[in-house]
Amino acid sequence: MITVIIPTRDDEERLAHALAALAPAAMDGIVRDAIVVDAGSRDGTLLVADEAGCEVVRGAGSGALMEAVGRARGEWLLFLVPDAVLEHGWQGEALGFVDRAILAGTGRISAATFRLRRAELGLLPRLAERMASFRTRLFAAPYGEQGLLISRDYYRTLGGHRDLAAMADVDIGRRIGRRRLTMLRAHALVRGRPTGRGVGRAARNAACLALFVLRLPPRLIGRLAA
C-alpha cells in the first residue's frame, strides 16, 4: 500500500533507527517497500539500506525523487528524512487517513503529515513542537522531519519536490494547501541539534516562511536561504 522514500547522505545510524520504526508496518503489509535515494554517502548508509532490503536510487534532487516514485510499488508514498523516527502505532493513523481518503474520493487531492516531537527535555523543544503545529495548521508548511504521506498520482500531478536550495518541504506543502493537508495524531520523533545551529535554523526558517506567505518566487527564496 505505502512506499517509503528516504533521501540520505552519510546517514548510517539515523537511517537504521528510521527503518527500524517501519518494521512493524512492513510486517503488517502496510509498508510495501522502501526506497533510499542516496546523494553519495561515504559511510555505511548503503550497507544499512541493503541489509534492510531497501531499493537504492543514486542521485539527489527532484529527478532522483521522481525516479524513486517511478519504482514505487505502493499507490501511496511516504517521504521521510533519516532524522525522523515514527513513533509506535503510526501505521494505524496513516492507514486510517488513506482509507478515509479513498472512501471520500479525495485520495488524489489530499495529503497528510505527522506531528513533530523533539527528543530533548525542556521548554525550547516544547515551543518548537508548538511552532511546528502552528506552521502546519495555519500555513500548510510542515517541516521535512514531519514526513509527507501522499498518493503517487497526486504527487505526480503536483510535479513533486522542486530543486530548491532550501525549504523544498515548505514549497510542496504550500502547493498542497491548508485544506488538503491533514496533520495526523501520530508523532515523528526528531533528535536535537546543537543549540546554536538550532536557533539559527529557526530564524532562517521563520524568515523564509514569511517570504513564502508573501508569495515571493520559491527559487529566489531557496537562494536566500542557502
mmCIF file with all atom_site columns, C-alpha atoms in Angstrom:
data_model
loop_
_atom_site.group_PDB
_atom_site.id
_atom_site.type_symbol
_atom_site.label_atom_id
_atom_site.label_alt_id
_atom_site.label_comp_id
_atom_site.label_asym_id
_atom_site.label_entity_id
_atom_site.label_seq_id
_atom_site.pdbx_PDB_ins_code
_atom_site.Cartn_x
_atom_site.Cartn_y
_atom_site.Cartn_z
_atom_site.occupancy
_atom_site.B_iso_or_equiv
_atom_site.pdbx_formal_charge
_atom_site.auth_seq_id
_atom_site.auth_comp_id
_atom_site.auth_asym_id
_atom_site.auth_atom_id
_atom_site.pdbx_PDB_model_num
ATOM 1   C CA . MET A 1 1   ? 0.000   0.000  0.000   1.00 0.00 ? 1   MET A CA 1
ATOM 2   C CA . ILE A 1 2   ? 2.706   2.512  1.031   1.00 0.00 ? 2   ILE A CA 1
ATOM 3   C CA . THR A 1 3   ? 6.168   3.013  -0.414  1.00 0.00 ? 3   THR A CA 1
ATOM 4   C CA . VAL A 1 4   ? 8.551   4.838  1.914   1.00 0.00 ? 4   VAL A CA 1
ATOM 5   C CA . ILE A 1 5   ? 11.110  7.117  0.239   1.00 0.00 ? 5   ILE A CA 1
ATOM 6   C CA . ILE A 1 6   ? 14.079  8.370  2.278   1.00 0.00 ? 6   ILE A CA 1
ATOM 7   C CA . PRO A 1 7   ? 16.727  10.754 0.882   1.00 0.00 ? 7   PRO A CA 1
ATOM 8   C CA . THR A 1 8   ? 20.121  10.127 2.505   1.00 0.00 ? 8   THR A CA 1
ATOM 9   C CA . ARG A 1 9   ? 23.704  11.287 2.600   1.00 0.00 ? 9   ARG A CA 1
ATOM 10  C CA . ASP A 1 10  ? 26.015  9.850  5.254   1.00 0.00 ? 10  ASP A CA 1
ATOM 11  C CA . ASP A 1 11  ? 23.090  8.860  7.480   1.00 0.00 ? 11  ASP A CA 1
ATOM 12  C CA . GLU A 1 12  ? 24.147  5.376  8.585   1.00 0.00 ? 12  GLU A CA 1
ATOM 13  C CA . GLU A 1 13  ? 22.996  5.491  12.205  1.00 0.00 ? 13  GLU A CA 1
ATOM 14  C CA . ARG A 1 14  ? 19.955  7.709  11.598  1.00 0.00 ? 14  ARG A CA 1
ATOM 15  C CA . LEU A 1 15  ? 18.735  5.538  8.726   1.00 0.00 ? 15  LEU A CA 1
ATOM 16  C CA . ALA A 1 16  ? 18.976  2.406  10.873  1.00 0.00 ? 16  ALA A CA 1
ATOM 17  C CA . HIS A 1 17  ? 16.711  3.971  13.519  1.00 0.00 ? 17  HIS A CA 1
ATOM 18  C CA . ALA A 1 18  ? 14.243  5.304  10.936  1.00 0.00 ? 18  ALA A CA 1
ATOM 19  C CA . LEU A 1 19  ? 13.946  1.922  9.204   1.00 0.00 ? 19  LEU A CA 1
ATOM 20  C CA . ALA A 1 20  ? 13.540  0.047  12.484  1.00 0.00 ? 20  ALA A CA 1
ATOM 21  C CA . ALA A 1 21  ? 10.399  2.103  13.210  1.00 0.00 ? 21  ALA A CA 1
ATOM 22  C CA . LEU A 1 22  ? 8.945   0.947  9.882   1.00 0.00 ? 22  LEU A CA 1
ATOM 23  C CA . ALA A 1 23  ? 9.418   -2.783 10.551  1.00 0.00 ? 23  ALA A CA 1
ATOM 24  C CA . PRO A 1 24  ? 6.032   -3.448 12.269  1.00 0.00 ? 24  PRO A CA 1
ATOM 25  C CA . ALA A 1 25  ? 4.153   -1.747 9.426   1.00 0.00 ? 25  ALA A CA 1
ATOM 26  C CA . ALA A 1 26  ? 6.136   -3.785 6.878   1.00 0.00 ? 26  ALA A CA 1
ATOM 27  C CA . MET A 1 27  ? 5.239   -6.997 8.716   1.00 0.00 ? 27  MET A CA 1
ATOM 28  C CA . ASP A 1 28  ? 1.563   -5.961 8.629   1.00 0.00 ? 28  ASP A CA 1
ATOM 29  C CA . GLY A 1 29  ? 1.760   -5.335 4.893   1.00 0.00 ? 29  GLY A CA 1
ATOM 30  C CA . ILE A 1 30  ? 1.082   -1.596 5.231   1.00 0.00 ? 30  ILE A CA 1
ATOM 31  C CA . VAL A 1 31  ? 4.579   -0.633 4.089   1.00 0.00 ? 31  VAL A CA 1
ATOM 32  C CA . ARG A 1 32  ? 5.092   -2.442 0.805   1.00 0.00 ? 32  ARG A CA 1
ATOM 33  C CA . ASP A 1 33  ? 8.631   -1.307 0.077   1.00 0.00 ? 33  ASP A CA 1
ATOM 34  C CA . ALA A 1 34  ? 11.232  1.292  0.988   1.00 0.00 ? 34  ALA A CA 1
ATOM 35  C CA . ILE A 1 35  ? 13.496  3.217  -1.368  1.00 0.00 ? 35  ILE A CA 1
ATOM 36  C CA . VAL A 1 36  ? 16.625  5.063  -0.287  1.00 0.00 ? 36  VAL A CA 1
ATOM 37  C CA . VAL A 1 37  ? 17.607  7.991  -2.517  1.00 0.00 ? 37  VAL A CA 1
ATOM 38  C CA . ASP A 1 38  ? 21.290  8.418  -1.772  1.00 0.00 ? 38  ASP A CA 1
ATOM 39  C CA . ALA A 1 39  ? 23.304  11.503 -2.681  1.00 0.00 ? 39  ALA A CA 1
ATOM 40  C CA . GLY A 1 40  ? 26.764  9.956  -2.442  1.00 0.00 ? 40  GLY A CA 1
ATOM 41  C CA . SER A 1 41  ? 27.140  8.548  1.064   1.00 0.00 ? 41  SER A CA 1
ATOM 42  C CA . ARG A 1 42  ? 30.664  7.590  2.149   1.00 0.00 ? 42  ARG A CA 1
ATOM 43  C CA . ASP A 1 43  ? 29.749  5.847  5.387   1.00 0.00 ? 43  ASP A CA 1
ATOM 44  C CA . GLY A 1 44  ? 27.683  2.686  5.904   1.00 0.00 ? 44  GLY A CA 1
ATOM 45  C CA . THR A 1 45  ? 24.360  4.156  4.756   1.00 0.00 ? 45  THR A CA 1
ATOM 46  C CA . LEU A 1 46  ? 24.087  1.944  1.683   1.00 0.00 ? 46  LEU A CA 1
ATOM 47  C CA . LEU A 1 47  ? 25.015  -1.137 3.710   1.00 0.00 ? 47  LEU A CA 1
ATOM 48  C CA . VAL A 1 48  ? 22.188  -0.380 6.146   1.00 0.00 ? 48  VAL A CA 1
ATOM 49  C CA . ALA A 1 49  ? 19.801  0.089  3.226   1.00 0.00 ? 49  ALA A CA 1
ATOM 50  C CA . ASP A 1 50  ? 20.878  -3.194 1.642   1.00 0.00 ? 50  ASP A CA 1
ATOM 51  C CA . GLU A 1 51  ? 20.574  -5.177 4.875   1.00 0.00 ? 51  GLU A CA 1
ATOM 52  C CA . ALA A 1 52  ? 17.065  -3.760 5.390   1.00 0.00 ? 52  ALA A CA 1
ATOM 53  C CA . GLY A 1 53  ? 16.028  -4.818 1.880   1.00 0.00 ? 53  GLY A CA 1
ATOM 54  C CA . CYS A 1 54  ? 15.622  -1.277 0.558   1.00 0.00 ? 54  CYS A CA 1
ATOM 55  C CA . GLU A 1 55  ? 15.968  -0.430 -3.097  1.00 0.00 ? 55  GLU A CA 1
ATOM 56  C CA . VAL A 1 56  ? 18.554  2.290  -3.743  1.00 0.00 ? 56  VAL A CA 1
ATOM 57  C CA . VAL A 1 57  ? 18.358  5.177  -6.193  1.00 0.00 ? 57  VAL A CA 1
ATOM 58  C CA . ARG A 1 58  ? 21.631  7.048  -6.545  1.00 0.00 ? 58  ARG A CA 1
ATOM 59  C CA . GLY A 1 59  ? 21.328  10.778 -7.007  1.00 0.00 ? 59  GLY A CA 1
ATOM 60  C CA . ALA A 1 60  ? 19.853  13.895 -5.455  1.00 0.00 ? 60  ALA A CA 1
ATOM 61  C CA . GLY A 1 61  ? 17.139  16.434 -6.131  1.00 0.00 ? 61  GLY A CA 1
ATOM 62  C CA . SER A 1 62  ? 13.783  16.204 -7.837  1.00 0.00 ? 62  SER A CA 1
ATOM 63  C CA . GLY A 1 63  ? 14.992  13.934 -10.626 1.00 0.00 ? 63  GLY A CA 1
ATOM 64  C CA . ALA A 1 64  ? 16.194  11.257 -8.213  1.00 0.00 ? 64  ALA A CA 1
ATOM 65  C CA . LEU A 1 65  ? 12.997  11.506 -6.163  1.00 0.00 ? 65  LEU A CA 1
ATOM 66  C CA . MET A 1 66  ? 10.873  11.111 -9.299  1.00 0.00 ? 66  MET A CA 1
ATOM 67  C CA . GLU A 1 67  ? 12.935  8.080  -10.290 1.00 0.00 ? 67  GLU A CA 1
ATOM 68  C CA . ALA A 1 68  ? 12.152  6.578  -6.879  1.00 0.00 ? 68  ALA A CA 1
ATOM 69  C CA . VAL A 1 69  ? 8.457   7.351  -7.388  1.00 0.00 ? 69  VAL A CA 1
ATOM 70  C CA . GLY A 1 70  ? 8.629   5.542  -10.714 1.00 0.00 ? 70  GLY A CA 1
ATOM 71  C CA . ARG A 1 71  ? 9.983   2.442  -8.971  1.00 0.00 ? 71  ARG A CA 1
ATOM 72  C CA . ALA A 1 72  ? 7.484   2.583  -6.083  1.00 0.00 ? 72  ALA A CA 1
ATOM 73  C CA . ARG A 1 73  ? 5.220   -0.434 -5.722  1.00 0.00 ? 73  ARG A CA 1
ATOM 74  C CA . GLY A 1 74  ? 2.748   1.323  -3.437  1.00 0.00 ? 74  GLY A CA 1
ATOM 75  C CA . GLU A 1 75  ? -0.069  3.602  -4.546  1.00 0.00 ? 75  GLU A CA 1
ATOM 76  C CA . TRP A 1 76  ? 0.765   5.879  -1.619  1.00 0.00 ? 76  TRP A CA 1
ATOM 77  C CA . LEU A 1 77  ? 4.130   7.482  -0.894  1.00 0.00 ? 77  LEU A CA 1
ATOM 78  C CA . LEU A 1 78  ? 5.595   8.349  2.487   1.00 0.00 ? 78  LEU A CA 1
ATOM 79  C CA . PHE A 1 79  ? 8.533   10.747 2.278   1.00 0.00 ? 79  PHE A CA 1
ATOM 80  C CA . LEU A 1 80  ? 10.711  10.697 5.389   1.00 0.00 ? 80  LEU A CA 1
ATOM 81  C CA . VAL A 1 81  ? 14.085  12.089 6.409   1.00 0.00 ? 81  VAL A CA 1
ATOM 82  C CA . PRO A 1 82  ? 16.561  9.912  8.347   1.00 0.00 ? 82  PRO A CA 1
ATOM 83  C CA . ASP A 1 83  ? 16.399  12.277 11.353  1.00 0.00 ? 83  ASP A CA 1
ATOM 84  C CA . ALA A 1 84  ? 12.759  11.346 11.998  1.00 0.00 ? 84  ALA A CA 1
ATOM 85  C CA . VAL A 1 85  ? 11.650  8.178  13.787  1.00 0.00 ? 85  VAL A CA 1
ATOM 86  C CA . LEU A 1 86  ? 7.931   7.459  13.575  1.00 0.00 ? 86  LEU A CA 1
ATOM 87  C CA . GLU A 1 87  ? 6.530   6.595  16.975  1.00 0.00 ? 87  GLU A CA 1
ATOM 88  C CA . HIS A 1 88  ? 4.769   3.330  17.823  1.00 0.00 ? 88  HIS A CA 1
ATOM 89  C CA . GLY A 1 89  ? 1.316   2.991  16.278  1.00 0.00 ? 89  GLY A CA 1
ATOM 90  C CA . TRP A 1 90  ? 1.892   5.460  13.443  1.00 0.00 ? 90  TRP A CA 1
ATOM 91  C CA . GLN A 1 91  ? 0.720   2.941  10.860  1.00 0.00 ? 91  GLN A CA 1
ATOM 92  C CA . GLY A 1 92  ? -2.818  2.898  12.268  1.00 0.00 ? 92  GLY A CA 1
ATOM 93  C CA . GLU A 1 93  ? -3.116  6.657  11.820  1.00 0.00 ? 93  GLU A CA 1
ATOM 94  C CA . ALA A 1 94  ? -1.663  6.503  8.316   1.00 0.00 ? 94  ALA A CA 1
ATOM 95  C CA . LEU A 1 95  ? -3.913  3.618  7.284   1.00 0.00 ? 95  LEU A CA 1
ATOM 96  C CA . GLY A 1 96  ? -6.973  5.395  8.673   1.00 0.00 ? 96  GLY A CA 1
ATOM 97  C CA . PHE A 1 97  ? -6.159  8.512  6.665   1.00 0.00 ? 97  PHE A CA 1
ATOM 98  C CA . VAL A 1 98  ? -5.673  6.528  3.455   1.00 0.00 ? 98  VAL A CA 1
ATOM 99  C CA . ASP A 1 99  ? -8.915  4.604  3.955   1.00 0.00 ? 99  ASP A CA 1
ATOM 100 C CA . ARG A 1 100 ? -10.890 7.788  4.589   1.00 0.00 ? 100 ARG A CA 1
ATOM 101 C CA . ALA A 1 101 ? -9.377  9.498  1.555   1.00 0.00 ? 101 ALA A CA 1
ATOM 102 C CA . ILE A 1 102 ? -10.226 6.558  -0.694  1.00 0.00 ? 102 ILE A CA 1
ATOM 103 C CA . LEU A 1 103 ? -13.800 6.292  0.603   1.00 0.00 ? 103 LEU A CA 1
ATOM 104 C CA . ALA A 1 104 ? -14.331 10.051 0.245   1.00 0.00 ? 104 ALA A CA 1
ATOM 105 C CA . GLY A 1 105 ? -12.834 10.080 -3.224  1.00 0.00 ? 105 GLY A CA 1
ATOM 106 C CA . THR A 1 106 ? -10.199 12.636 -2.196  1.00 0.00 ? 106 THR A CA 1
ATOM 107 C CA . GLY A 1 107 ? -7.143  10.435 -2.488  1.00 0.00 ? 107 GLY A CA 1
ATOM 108 C CA . ARG A 1 108 ? -5.851  12.337 -5.496  1.00 0.00 ? 108 ARG A CA 1
ATOM 109 C CA . ILE A 1 109 ? -6.179  15.755 -3.884  1.00 0.00 ? 109 ILE A CA 1
ATOM 110 C CA . SER A 1 110 ? -5.122  15.234 -0.256  1.00 0.00 ? 110 SER A CA 1
ATOM 111 C CA . ALA A 1 111 ? -2.023  14.516 1.798   1.00 0.00 ? 111 ALA A CA 1
ATOM 112 C CA . ALA A 1 112 ? -1.022  14.126 5.435   1.00 0.00 ? 112 ALA A CA 1
ATOM 113 C CA . THR A 1 113 ? 1.881   14.836 7.741   1.00 0.00 ? 113 THR A CA 1
ATOM 114 C CA . PHE A 1 114 ? 2.842   13.807 11.272  1.00 0.00 ? 114 PHE A CA 1
ATOM 115 C CA . ARG A 1 115 ? 3.127   15.911 14.392  1.00 0.00 ? 115 ARG A CA 1
ATOM 116 C CA . LEU A 1 116 ? 6.649   16.928 15.357  1.00 0.00 ? 116 LEU A CA 1
ATOM 117 C CA . ARG A 1 117 ? 8.052   15.716 18.658  1.00 0.00 ? 117 ARG A CA 1
ATOM 118 C CA . ARG A 1 118 ? 11.517  16.703 19.864  1.00 0.00 ? 118 ARG A CA 1
ATOM 119 C CA . ALA A 1 119 ? 13.545  14.175 21.840  1.00 0.00 ? 119 ALA A CA 1
ATOM 120 C CA . GLU A 1 120 ? 15.058  16.762 24.206  1.00 0.00 ? 120 GLU A CA 1
ATOM 121 C CA . LEU A 1 121 ? 13.592  17.812 27.522  1.00 0.00 ? 121 LEU A CA 1
ATOM 122 C CA . GLY A 1 122 ? 12.876  21.421 28.441  1.00 0.00 ? 122 GLY A CA 1
ATOM 123 C CA . LEU A 1 123 ? 10.918  24.460 27.338  1.00 0.00 ? 123 LEU A CA 1
ATOM 124 C CA . LEU A 1 124 ? 12.568  25.215 23.988  1.00 0.00 ? 124 LEU A CA 1
ATOM 125 C CA . PRO A 1 125 ? 11.802  21.806 22.453  1.00 0.00 ? 125 PRO A CA 1
ATOM 126 C CA . ARG A 1 126 ? 8.156   22.142 23.541  1.00 0.00 ? 126 ARG A CA 1
ATOM 127 C CA . LEU A 1 127 ? 7.994   25.576 21.921  1.00 0.00 ? 127 LEU A CA 1
ATOM 128 C CA . ALA A 1 128 ? 9.486   24.118 18.746  1.00 0.00 ? 128 ALA A CA 1
ATOM 129 C CA . GLU A 1 129 ? 6.761   21.460 18.702  1.00 0.00 ? 129 GLU A CA 1
ATOM 130 C CA . ARG A 1 130 ? 4.043   24.070 19.086  1.00 0.00 ? 130 ARG A CA 1
ATOM 131 C CA . MET A 1 131 ? 5.563   26.209 16.357  1.00 0.00 ? 131 MET A CA 1
ATOM 132 C CA . ALA A 1 132 ? 5.637   23.219 14.005  1.00 0.00 ? 132 ALA A CA 1
ATOM 133 C CA . SER A 1 133 ? 1.963   22.562 14.719  1.00 0.00 ? 133 SER A CA 1
ATOM 134 C CA . PHE A 1 134 ? 1.138   26.240 14.140  1.00 0.00 ? 134 PHE A CA 1
ATOM 135 C CA . ARG A 1 135 ? 3.025   26.309 10.823  1.00 0.00 ? 135 ARG A CA 1
ATOM 136 C CA . THR A 1 136 ? 1.306   23.155 9.617   1.00 0.00 ? 136 THR A CA 1
ATOM 137 C CA . ARG A 1 137 ? -2.227  24.175 10.547  1.00 0.00 ? 137 ARG A CA 1
ATOM 138 C CA . LEU A 1 138 ? -2.103  27.819 9.522   1.00 0.00 ? 138 LEU A CA 1
ATOM 139 C CA . PHE A 1 139 ? 0.315   27.881 6.595   1.00 0.00 ? 139 PHE A CA 1
ATOM 140 C CA . ALA A 1 140 ? 0.421   24.250 5.343   1.00 0.00 ? 140 ALA A CA 1
ATOM 141 C CA . ALA A 1 141 ? 4.175   24.428 5.905   1.00 0.00 ? 141 ALA A CA 1
ATOM 142 C CA . PRO A 1 142 ? 5.323   21.315 7.778   1.00 0.00 ? 142 PRO A CA 1
ATOM 143 C CA . TYR A 1 143 ? 8.998   20.649 8.385   1.00 0.00 ? 143 TYR A CA 1
ATOM 144 C CA . GLY A 1 144 ? 10.571  17.871 6.339   1.00 0.00 ? 144 GLY A CA 1
ATOM 145 C CA . GLU A 1 145 ? 11.066  15.967 9.606   1.00 0.00 ? 145 GLU A CA 1
ATOM 146 C CA . GLN A 1 146 ? 7.277   15.638 9.886   1.00 0.00 ? 146 GLN A CA 1
ATOM 147 C CA . GLY A 1 147 ? 7.122   13.478 6.781   1.00 0.00 ? 147 GLY A CA 1
ATOM 148 C CA . LEU A 1 148 ? 4.652   13.619 3.908   1.00 0.00 ? 148 LEU A CA 1
ATOM 149 C CA . LEU A 1 149 ? 2.059   10.940 3.090   1.00 0.00 ? 149 LEU A CA 1
ATOM 150 C CA . ILE A 1 150 ? 0.617   11.466 -0.386  1.00 0.00 ? 150 ILE A CA 1
ATOM 151 C CA . SER A 1 151 ? -0.831  9.379  -3.190  1.00 0.00 ? 151 SER A CA 1
ATOM 152 C CA . ARG A 1 152 ? 1.513   8.678  -6.078  1.00 0.00 ? 152 ARG A CA 1
ATOM 153 C CA . ASP A 1 153 ? -0.914  10.212 -8.566  1.00 0.00 ? 153 ASP A CA 1
ATOM 154 C CA . TYR A 1 154 ? -1.274  13.437 -6.578  1.00 0.00 ? 154 TYR A CA 1
ATOM 155 C CA . TYR A 1 155 ? 2.479   13.750 -6.126  1.00 0.00 ? 155 TYR A CA 1
ATOM 156 C CA . ARG A 1 156 ? 2.972   13.490 -9.869  1.00 0.00 ? 156 ARG A CA 1
ATOM 157 C CA . THR A 1 157 ? 0.161   15.957 -10.524 1.00 0.00 ? 157 THR A CA 1
ATOM 158 C CA . LEU A 1 158 ? 1.906   18.488 -8.267  1.00 0.00 ? 158 LEU A CA 1
ATOM 159 C CA . GLY A 1 159 ? 5.179   17.939 -10.082 1.00 0.00 ? 159 GLY A CA 1
ATOM 160 C CA . GLY A 1 160 ? 6.888   16.566 -6.982  1.00 0.00 ? 160 GLY A CA 1
ATOM 161 C CA . HIS A 1 161 ? 9.511   18.352 -4.917  1.00 0.00 ? 161 HIS A CA 1
ATOM 162 C CA . ARG A 1 162 ? 11.242  21.231 -6.628  1.00 0.00 ? 162 ARG A CA 1
ATOM 163 C CA . ASP A 1 163 ? 15.004  21.651 -6.786  1.00 0.00 ? 163 ASP A CA 1
ATOM 164 C CA . LEU A 1 164 ? 15.325  24.473 -4.262  1.00 0.00 ? 164 LEU A CA 1
ATOM 165 C CA . ALA A 1 165 ? 18.421  25.294 -2.242  1.00 0.00 ? 165 ALA A CA 1
ATOM 166 C CA . ALA A 1 166 ? 16.245  25.148 0.892   1.00 0.00 ? 166 ALA A CA 1
ATOM 167 C CA . MET A 1 167 ? 12.619  24.901 2.050   1.00 0.00 ? 167 MET A CA 1
ATOM 168 C CA . ALA A 1 168 ? 11.547  22.355 -0.593  1.00 0.00 ? 168 ALA A CA 1
ATOM 169 C CA . ASP A 1 169 ? 9.352   20.755 2.091   1.00 0.00 ? 169 ASP A CA 1
ATOM 170 C CA . VAL A 1 170 ? 7.565   24.067 2.707   1.00 0.00 ? 170 VAL A CA 1
ATOM 171 C CA . ASP A 1 171 ? 7.185   24.644 -1.025  1.00 0.00 ? 171 ASP A CA 1
ATOM 172 C CA . ILE A 1 172 ? 5.341   21.382 -1.665  1.00 0.00 ? 172 ILE A CA 1
ATOM 173 C CA . GLY A 1 173 ? 3.234   21.846 1.461   1.00 0.00 ? 173 GLY A CA 1
ATOM 174 C CA . ARG A 1 174 ? 2.134   25.258 0.231   1.00 0.00 ? 174 ARG A CA 1
ATOM 175 C CA . ARG A 1 175 ? 1.249   23.792 -3.160  1.00 0.00 ? 175 ARG A CA 1
ATOM 176 C CA . ILE A 1 176 ? -0.877  21.131 -1.479  1.00 0.00 ? 176 ILE A CA 1
ATOM 177 C CA . GLY A 1 177 ? -2.631  23.802 0.559   1.00 0.00 ? 177 GLY A CA 1
ATOM 178 C CA . ARG A 1 178 ? -4.051  24.012 4.057   1.00 0.00 ? 178 ARG A CA 1
ATOM 179 C CA . ARG A 1 179 ? -7.432  22.457 3.216   1.00 0.00 ? 179 ARG A CA 1
ATOM 180 C CA . ARG A 1 180 ? -5.851  19.430 1.585   1.00 0.00 ? 180 ARG A CA 1
ATOM 181 C CA . LEU A 1 181 ? -3.162  18.735 4.191   1.00 0.00 ? 181 LEU A CA 1
ATOM 182 C CA . THR A 1 182 ? -4.123  16.724 7.285   1.00 0.00 ? 182 THR A CA 1
ATOM 183 C CA . MET A 1 183 ? -1.985  16.627 10.411  1.00 0.00 ? 183 MET A CA 1
ATOM 184 C CA . LEU A 1 184 ? -2.163  13.145 11.889  1.00 0.00 ? 184 LEU A CA 1
ATOM 185 C CA . ARG A 1 185 ? -2.186  12.492 15.628  1.00 0.00 ? 185 ARG A CA 1
ATOM 186 C CA . ALA A 1 186 ? 0.884   10.250 15.413  1.00 0.00 ? 186 ALA A CA 1
ATOM 187 C CA . HIS A 1 187 ? 4.311   11.796 16.012  1.00 0.00 ? 187 HIS A CA 1
ATOM 188 C CA . ALA A 1 188 ? 7.640   11.860 14.241  1.00 0.00 ? 188 ALA A CA 1
ATOM 189 C CA . LEU A 1 189 ? 10.384  11.946 16.872  1.00 0.00 ? 189 LEU A CA 1
ATOM 190 C CA . VAL A 1 190 ? 13.414  14.066 16.000  1.00 0.00 ? 190 VAL A CA 1
ATOM 191 C CA . ARG A 1 191 ? 16.683  14.154 17.865  1.00 0.00 ? 191 ARG A CA 1
ATOM 192 C CA . GLY A 1 192 ? 18.171  17.518 18.789  1.00 0.00 ? 192 GLY A CA 1
ATOM 193 C CA . ARG A 1 193 ? 20.847  19.600 17.139  1.00 0.00 ? 193 ARG A CA 1
ATOM 194 C CA . PRO A 1 194 ? 23.488  21.820 18.702  1.00 0.00 ? 194 PRO A CA 1
ATOM 195 C CA . THR A 1 195 ? 21.826  24.888 20.255  1.00 0.00 ? 195 THR A CA 1
ATOM 196 C CA . GLY A 1 196 ? 23.494  27.471 18.062  1.00 0.00 ? 196 GLY A CA 1
ATOM 197 C CA . ARG A 1 197 ? 22.621  25.667 14.890  1.00 0.00 ? 197 ARG A CA 1
ATOM 198 C CA . GLY A 1 198 ? 19.032  25.166 16.039  1.00 0.00 ? 198 GLY A CA 1
ATOM 199 C CA . VAL A 1 199 ? 18.496  28.863 16.823  1.00 0.00 ? 199 VAL A CA 1
ATOM 200 C CA . GLY A 1 200 ? 19.999  29.959 13.512  1.00 0.00 ? 200 GLY A CA 1
ATOM 201 C CA . ARG A 1 201 ? 17.926  27.444 11.605  1.00 0.00 ? 201 ARG A CA 1
ATOM 202 C CA . ALA A 1 202 ? 14.733  28.555 13.351  1.00 0.00 ? 202 ALA A CA 1
ATOM 203 C CA . ALA A 1 203 ? 15.400  32.209 12.480  1.00 0.00 ? 203 ALA A CA 1
ATOM 204 C CA . ARG A 1 204 ? 16.175  31.363 8.858   1.00 0.00 ? 204 ARG A CA 1
ATOM 205 C CA . ASN A 1 205 ? 13.081  29.180 8.532   1.00 0.00 ? 205 ASN A CA 1
ATOM 206 C CA . ALA A 1 206 ? 10.832  31.859 10.023  1.00 0.00 ? 206 ALA A CA 1
ATOM 207 C CA . ALA A 1 207 ? 12.140  34.439 7.556   1.00 0.00 ? 207 ALA A CA 1
ATOM 208 C CA . CYS A 1 208 ? 11.776  32.105 4.586   1.00 0.00 ? 208 CYS A CA 1
ATOM 209 C CA . LEU A 1 209 ? 8.268   31.110 5.633   1.00 0.00 ? 209 LEU A CA 1
ATOM 210 C CA . ALA A 1 210 ? 7.294   34.788 5.721   1.00 0.00 ? 210 ALA A CA 1
ATOM 211 C CA . LEU A 1 211 ? 8.624   35.176 2.180   1.00 0.00 ? 211 LEU A CA 1
ATOM 212 C CA . PHE A 1 212 ? 6.592   32.145 1.059   1.00 0.00 ? 212 PHE A CA 1
ATOM 213 C CA . VAL A 1 213 ? 3.454   33.669 2.570   1.00 0.00 ? 213 VAL A CA 1
ATOM 214 C CA . LEU A 1 214 ? 4.224   36.891 0.673   1.00 0.00 ? 214 LEU A CA 1
ATOM 215 C CA . ARG A 1 215 ? 4.366   34.758 -2.497  1.00 0.00 ? 215 ARG A CA 1
ATOM 216 C CA . LEU A 1 216 ? 7.931   35.525 -3.496  1.00 0.00 ? 216 LEU A CA 1
ATOM 217 C CA . PRO A 1 217 ? 9.225   33.090 -6.152  1.00 0.00 ? 217 PRO A CA 1
ATOM 218 C CA . PRO A 1 218 ? 10.279  29.812 -4.436  1.00 0.00 ? 218 PRO A CA 1
ATOM 219 C CA . ARG A 1 219 ? 13.590  29.615 -6.298  1.00 0.00 ? 219 ARG A CA 1
ATOM 220 C CA . LEU A 1 220 ? 14.522  33.103 -5.073  1.00 0.00 ? 220 LEU A CA 1
ATOM 221 C CA . ILE A 1 221 ? 13.669  32.130 -1.501  1.00 0.00 ? 221 ILE A CA 1
ATOM 222 C CA . GLY A 1 222 ? 15.767  28.994 -1.853  1.00 0.00 ? 222 GLY A CA 1
ATOM 223 C CA . ARG A 1 223 ? 18.794  31.032 -2.890  1.00 0.00 ? 223 ARG A CA 1
ATOM 224 C CA . LEU A 1 224 ? 18.319  33.433 0.007   1.00 0.00 ? 224 LEU A CA 1
ATOM 225 C CA . ALA A 1 225 ? 18.046  30.515 2.457   1.00 0.00 ? 225 ALA A CA 1
ATOM 226 C CA . ALA A 1 226 ? 21.124  28.680 1.222   1.00 0.00 ? 226 ALA A CA 1
#
